[in-house]
Coordinates of C-alpha atoms and ligand atoms in Angstrom, one line a residue:
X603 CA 77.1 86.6 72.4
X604 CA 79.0 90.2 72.6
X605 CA 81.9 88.6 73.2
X606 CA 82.8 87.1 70.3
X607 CA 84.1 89.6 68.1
X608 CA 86.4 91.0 70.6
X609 CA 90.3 90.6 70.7
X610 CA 91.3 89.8 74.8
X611 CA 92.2 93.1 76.8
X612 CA 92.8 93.1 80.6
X613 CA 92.1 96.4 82.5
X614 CA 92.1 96.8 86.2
X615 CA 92.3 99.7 88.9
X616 CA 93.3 100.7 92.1
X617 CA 92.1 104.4 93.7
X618 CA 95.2 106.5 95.1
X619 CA 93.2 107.1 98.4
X620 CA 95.3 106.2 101.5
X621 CA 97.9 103.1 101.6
X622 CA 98.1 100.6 99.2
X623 CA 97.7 97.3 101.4
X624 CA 98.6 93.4 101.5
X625 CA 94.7 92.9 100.4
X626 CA 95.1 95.2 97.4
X627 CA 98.7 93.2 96.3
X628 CA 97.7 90.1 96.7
X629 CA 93.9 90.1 95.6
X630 CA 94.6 92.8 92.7
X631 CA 98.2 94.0 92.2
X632 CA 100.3 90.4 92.1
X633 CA 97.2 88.7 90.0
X634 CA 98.1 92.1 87.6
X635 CA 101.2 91.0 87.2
X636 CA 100.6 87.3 86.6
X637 CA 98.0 88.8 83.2
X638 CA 101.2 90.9 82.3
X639 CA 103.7 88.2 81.7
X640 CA 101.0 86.2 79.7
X641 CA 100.5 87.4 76.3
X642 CA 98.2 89.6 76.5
X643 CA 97.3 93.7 76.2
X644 CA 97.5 95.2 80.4
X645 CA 96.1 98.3 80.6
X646 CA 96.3 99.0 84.9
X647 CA 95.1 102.4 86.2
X648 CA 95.4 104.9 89.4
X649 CA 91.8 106.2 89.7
X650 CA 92.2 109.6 91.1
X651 CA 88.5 110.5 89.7
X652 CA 86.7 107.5 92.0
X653 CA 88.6 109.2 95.0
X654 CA 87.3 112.2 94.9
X655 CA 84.1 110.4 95.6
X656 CA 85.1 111.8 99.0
X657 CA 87.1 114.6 99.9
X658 CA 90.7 114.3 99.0
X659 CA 93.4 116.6 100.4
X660 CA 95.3 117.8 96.8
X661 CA 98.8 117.2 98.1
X662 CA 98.2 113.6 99.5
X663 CA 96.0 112.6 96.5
X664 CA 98.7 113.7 94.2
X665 CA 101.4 112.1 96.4
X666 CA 99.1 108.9 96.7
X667 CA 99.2 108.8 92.7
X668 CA 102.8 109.0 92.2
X669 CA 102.9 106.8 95.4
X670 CA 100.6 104.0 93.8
X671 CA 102.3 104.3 90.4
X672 CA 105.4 103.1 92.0
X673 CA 103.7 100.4 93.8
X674 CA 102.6 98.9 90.5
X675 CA 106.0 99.0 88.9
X676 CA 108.1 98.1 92.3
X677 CA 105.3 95.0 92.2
X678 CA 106.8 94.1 88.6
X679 CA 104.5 96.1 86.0
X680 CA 106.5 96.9 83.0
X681 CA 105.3 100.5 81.9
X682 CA 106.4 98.7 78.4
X683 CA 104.9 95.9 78.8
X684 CA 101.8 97.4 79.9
X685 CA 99.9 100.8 79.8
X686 CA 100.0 102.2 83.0
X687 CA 98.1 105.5 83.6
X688 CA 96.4 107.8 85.8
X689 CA 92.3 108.2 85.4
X690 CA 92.3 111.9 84.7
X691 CA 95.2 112.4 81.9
X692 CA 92.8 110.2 79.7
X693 CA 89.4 112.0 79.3
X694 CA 87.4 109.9 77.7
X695 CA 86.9 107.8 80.8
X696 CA 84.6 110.9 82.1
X697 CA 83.6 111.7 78.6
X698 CA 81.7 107.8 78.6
X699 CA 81.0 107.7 82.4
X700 CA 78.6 110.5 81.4
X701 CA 77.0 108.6 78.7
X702 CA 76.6 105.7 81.3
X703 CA 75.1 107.7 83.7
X704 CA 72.3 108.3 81.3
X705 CA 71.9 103.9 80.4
X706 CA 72.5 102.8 84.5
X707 CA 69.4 103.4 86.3
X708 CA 69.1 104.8 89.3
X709 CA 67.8 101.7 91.0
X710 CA 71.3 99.7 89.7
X711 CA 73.3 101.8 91.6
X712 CA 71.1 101.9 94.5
X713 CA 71.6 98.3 95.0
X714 CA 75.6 98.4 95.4
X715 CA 76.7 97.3 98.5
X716 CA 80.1 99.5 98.4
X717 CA 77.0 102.5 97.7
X718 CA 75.5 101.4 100.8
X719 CA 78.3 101.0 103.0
X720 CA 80.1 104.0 102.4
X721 CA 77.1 106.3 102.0
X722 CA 75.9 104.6 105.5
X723 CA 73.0 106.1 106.9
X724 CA 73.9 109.5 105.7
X725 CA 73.1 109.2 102.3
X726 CA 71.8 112.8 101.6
X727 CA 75.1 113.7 102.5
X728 CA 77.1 111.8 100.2
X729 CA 78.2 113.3 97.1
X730 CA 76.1 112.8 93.5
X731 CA 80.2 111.4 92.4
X732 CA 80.0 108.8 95.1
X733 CA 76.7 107.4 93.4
X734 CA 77.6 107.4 90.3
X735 CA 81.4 105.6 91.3
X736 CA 80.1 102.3 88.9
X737 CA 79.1 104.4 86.2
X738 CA 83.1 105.7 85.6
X739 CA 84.1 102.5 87.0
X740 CA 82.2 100.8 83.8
X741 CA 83.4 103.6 82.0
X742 CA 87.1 102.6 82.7
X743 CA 86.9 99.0 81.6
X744 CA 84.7 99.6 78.6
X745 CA 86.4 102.6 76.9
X746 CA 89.2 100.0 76.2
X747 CA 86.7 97.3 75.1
X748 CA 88.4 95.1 78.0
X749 CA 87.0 91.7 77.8
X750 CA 89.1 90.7 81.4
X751 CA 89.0 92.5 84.6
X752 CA 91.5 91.0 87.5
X753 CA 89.9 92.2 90.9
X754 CA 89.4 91.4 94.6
X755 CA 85.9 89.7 95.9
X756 CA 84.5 93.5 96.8
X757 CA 84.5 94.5 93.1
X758 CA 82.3 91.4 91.5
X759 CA 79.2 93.3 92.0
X760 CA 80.2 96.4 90.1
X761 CA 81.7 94.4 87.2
X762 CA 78.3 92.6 87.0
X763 CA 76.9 96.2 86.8
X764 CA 79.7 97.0 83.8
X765 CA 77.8 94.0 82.1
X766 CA 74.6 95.1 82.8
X767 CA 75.5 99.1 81.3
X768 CA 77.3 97.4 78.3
X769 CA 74.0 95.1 77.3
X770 CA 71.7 97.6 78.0
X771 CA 73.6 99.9 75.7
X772 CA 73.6 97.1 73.0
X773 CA 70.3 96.7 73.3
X774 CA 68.8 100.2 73.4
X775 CA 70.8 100.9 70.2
X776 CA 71.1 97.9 68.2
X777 CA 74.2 96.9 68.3
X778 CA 77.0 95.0 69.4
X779 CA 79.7 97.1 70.6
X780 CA 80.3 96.8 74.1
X781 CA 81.7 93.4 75.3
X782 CA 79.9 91.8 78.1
X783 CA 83.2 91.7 80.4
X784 CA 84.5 88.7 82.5
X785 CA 85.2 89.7 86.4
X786 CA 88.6 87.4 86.8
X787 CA 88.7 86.6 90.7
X788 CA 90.9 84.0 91.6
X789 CA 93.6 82.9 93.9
X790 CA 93.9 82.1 97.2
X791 CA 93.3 85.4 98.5
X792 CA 90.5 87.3 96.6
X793 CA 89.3 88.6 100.3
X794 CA 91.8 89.3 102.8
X795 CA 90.8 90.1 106.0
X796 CA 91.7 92.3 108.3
X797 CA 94.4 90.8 111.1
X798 CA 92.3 92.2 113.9
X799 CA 89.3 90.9 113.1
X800 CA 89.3 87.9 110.6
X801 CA 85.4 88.5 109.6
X802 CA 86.2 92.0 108.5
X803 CA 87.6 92.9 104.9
X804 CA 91.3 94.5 105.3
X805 CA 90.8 97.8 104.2
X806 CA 92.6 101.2 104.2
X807 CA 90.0 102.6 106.2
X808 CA 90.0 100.2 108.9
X809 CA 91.2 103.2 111.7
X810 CA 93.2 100.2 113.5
X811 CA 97.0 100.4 111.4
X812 CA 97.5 97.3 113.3
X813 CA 94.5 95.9 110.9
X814 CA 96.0 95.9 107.7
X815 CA 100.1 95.6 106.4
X816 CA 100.7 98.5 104.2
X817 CA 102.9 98.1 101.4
X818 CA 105.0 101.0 102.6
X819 CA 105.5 99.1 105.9
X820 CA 109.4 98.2 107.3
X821 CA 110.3 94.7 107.9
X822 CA 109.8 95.1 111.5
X823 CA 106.3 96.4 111.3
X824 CA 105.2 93.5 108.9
X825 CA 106.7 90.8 111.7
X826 CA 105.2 92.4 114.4
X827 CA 101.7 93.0 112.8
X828 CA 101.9 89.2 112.2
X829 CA 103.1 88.1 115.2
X830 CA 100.4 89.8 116.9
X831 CA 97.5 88.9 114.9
X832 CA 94.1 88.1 116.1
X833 CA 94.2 83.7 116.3
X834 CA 92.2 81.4 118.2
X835 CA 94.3 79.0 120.6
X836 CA 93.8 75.5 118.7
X837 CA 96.6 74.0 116.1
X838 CA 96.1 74.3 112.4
X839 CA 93.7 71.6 111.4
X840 CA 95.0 68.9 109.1
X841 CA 92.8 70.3 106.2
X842 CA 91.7 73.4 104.8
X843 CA 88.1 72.5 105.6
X844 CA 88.5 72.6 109.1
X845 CA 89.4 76.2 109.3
X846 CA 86.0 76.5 108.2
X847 CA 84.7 78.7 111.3
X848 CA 87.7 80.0 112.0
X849 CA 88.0 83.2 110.1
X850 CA 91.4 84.4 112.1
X851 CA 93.0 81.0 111.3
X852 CA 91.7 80.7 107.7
X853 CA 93.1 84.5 106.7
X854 CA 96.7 83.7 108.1
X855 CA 96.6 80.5 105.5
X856 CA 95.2 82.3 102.8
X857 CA 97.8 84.9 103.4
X858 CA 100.8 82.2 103.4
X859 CA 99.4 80.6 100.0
X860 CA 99.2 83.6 98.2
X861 CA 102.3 85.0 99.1
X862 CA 103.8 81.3 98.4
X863 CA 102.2 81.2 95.1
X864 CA 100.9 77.9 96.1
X865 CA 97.5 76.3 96.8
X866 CA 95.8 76.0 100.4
X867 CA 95.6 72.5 100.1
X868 CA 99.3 72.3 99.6
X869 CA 99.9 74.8 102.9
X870 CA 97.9 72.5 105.1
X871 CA 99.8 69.4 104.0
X872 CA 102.5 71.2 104.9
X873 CA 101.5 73.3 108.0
X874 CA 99.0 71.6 109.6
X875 CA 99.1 70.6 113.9
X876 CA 101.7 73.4 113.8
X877 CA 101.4 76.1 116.6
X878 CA 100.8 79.6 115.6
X879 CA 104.0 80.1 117.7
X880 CA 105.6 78.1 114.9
X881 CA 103.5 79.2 112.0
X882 CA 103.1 83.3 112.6
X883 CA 107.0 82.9 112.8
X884 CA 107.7 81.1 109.6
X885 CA 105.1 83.6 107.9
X886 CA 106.2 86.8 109.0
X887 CA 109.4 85.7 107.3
X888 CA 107.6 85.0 104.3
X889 CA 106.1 88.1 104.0
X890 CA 109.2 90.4 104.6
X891 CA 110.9 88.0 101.9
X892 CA 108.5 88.8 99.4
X893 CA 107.0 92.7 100.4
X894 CA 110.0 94.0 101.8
X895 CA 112.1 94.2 98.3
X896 CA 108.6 96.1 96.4
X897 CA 108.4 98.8 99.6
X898 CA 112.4 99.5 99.3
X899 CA 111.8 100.2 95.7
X900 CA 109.1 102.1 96.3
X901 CA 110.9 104.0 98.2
X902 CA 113.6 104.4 95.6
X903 CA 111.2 105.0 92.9
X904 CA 109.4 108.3 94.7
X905 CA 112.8 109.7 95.2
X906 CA 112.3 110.4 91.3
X907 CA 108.6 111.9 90.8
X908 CA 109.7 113.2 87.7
X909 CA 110.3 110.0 86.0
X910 CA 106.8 108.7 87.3
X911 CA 105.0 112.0 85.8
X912 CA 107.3 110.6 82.8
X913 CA 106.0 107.3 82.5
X914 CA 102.1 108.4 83.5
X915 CA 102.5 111.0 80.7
X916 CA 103.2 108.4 78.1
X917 CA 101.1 105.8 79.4
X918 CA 98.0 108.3 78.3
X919 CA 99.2 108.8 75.6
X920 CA 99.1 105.0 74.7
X921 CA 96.7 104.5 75.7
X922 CA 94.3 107.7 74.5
X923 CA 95.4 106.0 71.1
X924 CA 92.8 103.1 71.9
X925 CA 90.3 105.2 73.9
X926 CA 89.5 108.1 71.2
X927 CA 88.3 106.5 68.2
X928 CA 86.4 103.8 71.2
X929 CA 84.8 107.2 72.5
X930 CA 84.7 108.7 69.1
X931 CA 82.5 105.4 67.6
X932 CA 79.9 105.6 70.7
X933 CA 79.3 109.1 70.0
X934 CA 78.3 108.9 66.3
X935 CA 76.3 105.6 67.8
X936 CA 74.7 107.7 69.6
X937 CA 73.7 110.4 67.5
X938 CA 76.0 112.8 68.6
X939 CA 77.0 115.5 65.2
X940 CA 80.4 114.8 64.8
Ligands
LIG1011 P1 90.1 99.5 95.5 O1 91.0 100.7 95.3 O2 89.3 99.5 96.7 O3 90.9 98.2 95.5 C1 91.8 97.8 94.5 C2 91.8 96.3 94.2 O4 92.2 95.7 95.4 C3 91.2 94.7 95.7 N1 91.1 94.6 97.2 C4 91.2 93.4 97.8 N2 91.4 92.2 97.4 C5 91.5 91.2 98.4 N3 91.3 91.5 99.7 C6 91.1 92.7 100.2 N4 91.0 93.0 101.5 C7 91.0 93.8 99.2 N5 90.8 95.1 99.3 C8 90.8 95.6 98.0 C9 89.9 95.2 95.1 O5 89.0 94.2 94.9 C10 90.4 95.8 93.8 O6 90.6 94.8 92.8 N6 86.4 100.5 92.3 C11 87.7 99.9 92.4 C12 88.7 100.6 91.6 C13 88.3 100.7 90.1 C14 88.4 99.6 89.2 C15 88.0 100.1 87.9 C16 88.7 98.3 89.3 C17 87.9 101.8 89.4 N7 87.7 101.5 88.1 C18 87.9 99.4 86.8 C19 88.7 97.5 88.1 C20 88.3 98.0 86.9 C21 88.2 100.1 93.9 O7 87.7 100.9 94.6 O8 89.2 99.3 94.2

């Protein structure tokens, strides 16, 4: 197995594209910090390259950056603890996307679902970038050798296509340098849905604000996006398994164990035959407990750009210092005159 020789490295990502949302901190950001605090190398990324995949304005995306950089370390990332950068300031991400793009095949990426949802029927129209998104996304994780990827339900398929890019390069060259990287998905809320619709994934391009709670958002907007959430007009079930057709219902839960750091099963011995008129209540509280502290110092934290551009700036550097001789190694692999 490729797996072996290599020592355990976590690398995840999050694109600066629009708000950062309660589905990207609980399924991504929170499970970030829980890899932090064990001991192990975090390397966590603002992917400015995948969002150019469609058009960006400059100001927002660079304002999104900075924006999402503070998000991270607001959500408790340590920019000691762990190397926290922003795509471009470490080039040999693109540098190995390219190589990728020559080992994926075009039918791979055909196959992804994110390809095929966002490209829609309009495909012609869709930029080559967009296509190739799981080439640099495979490119991210395997420039630092990562062996562990944290990420939401949405992004299994393109770490199975990382795998798939890392063993065909093994193969076609004879070696065994690319790790065959593990997706980590896990927790109680690995797909959170949107609180308008509970079969929908929440998502920052849902056009409904009401859909999603955005990281940014005041107490008051958290409380009242809860309290009007989509729900159906039965009591909580006794068990988890009888929220099993109802999606609205099952979200809320999933939303309530996350937050509460504690499994569903332990929610519904505690929740269930309430009301929503009893539970929304007692979970909108919950939620401003826990988000409203990491939007205030978000807040705080953007009042200071400078000292983000600060920490972005070194985080490269740190973490160029693993990428270079990674990108250096595939290239003589390769066959490339050094
Ligand atoms: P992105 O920016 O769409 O989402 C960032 C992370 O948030 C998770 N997520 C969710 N989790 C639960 N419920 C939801 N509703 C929800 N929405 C989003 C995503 O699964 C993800 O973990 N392609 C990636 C970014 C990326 C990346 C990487 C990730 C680029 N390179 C390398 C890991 C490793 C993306 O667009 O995520």
């Amino acid at each position: 197995m490729a797996e072996a020789p290599f020592t355990p490295r976590v690398f995840s990502g999050i694109q600066p594209s629009g708000n950062l949302h309660l589905g990207n901190y609980l399924g991504a950001l929170k499970r970030f910090v829980d890899w932090q605090d064990r001991d192990v190398e975090t390397i966590f990324c603002m992917v400015d390259m995948h969002a150019i995949t469609v058009w960006q304005d400059p100001a927002a995306l660079a304002h999104s950056t900075r924006e999402l950089a503070a998000g991270f370390i607001a959500a408790g990332i340590d920019p000691e603890k762990s190397t926290l950068i922003n795509q471009s300031q470490v080039p040999e991400h693109a540098q190995l996307a390219w190589i990728f793009n020559c080992v994926a095949r075009m039918g791979w990426m055909g196959r992804m679902t994110q390809w095929k949802d966002k490209a829609g029927k309009n495909a012609e129209a869709a930029s080559l970038g967009l296509f190739a998104y799981p080439a640099l996304m495979a490119a991210d994780i395997l420039i630092y050798h990562a062996t562990h990827v944290p990420v939401g339900e949405d992004q299994k398929q393109h770490i199975e296509l990382t795998r798939d890019i890392a063993a065909k390069f093994n193969h076609d060259y004879g070696v065994e340098f690319f790790p065959l990287t593990e997706p980590v998905i896990e927790g109680a809320a690995t797909r959170v849905m949107s609180l308008r619709d509970g079969t929908k994934k929440m998502s920052k391009s849902d056009p409904s604000d009401a859909s999603r709670i955005n990281m940014t958002d005041d107490a008051d907007t958290i409380a009242r996006k809860i309290r009007r959430a989509k729900t159906d007009p039965e009591p909580l079930p006794e068990t988890y398994e009888g929220l099993k057709d109802r999606p609205d219902a099952r979200n809320l839960v999933n939303i309530y164990a996350a937050l509460s750091d504690r499994d569903v099963a332990d929610v519904m011995a505690e929740c269930g035959g309430q009301q929503f008129g009893q539970f929304k209540p007692a979970l909108a509280d919950l939620a401003v407990e826990k988000l409203a502290p990491i939007s205030a110092e978000m807040a705080r934290l953007m009042r200071d750009p400078g000292e983000i551009d600060r920490i972005l700036a070194r985080g490269a550097e740190r973490a160029r210092a693993i990428s270079a001789p990674i990108l250096d190694e595939t290239y003589r692999i390769i066959g490339m005159v050094r």
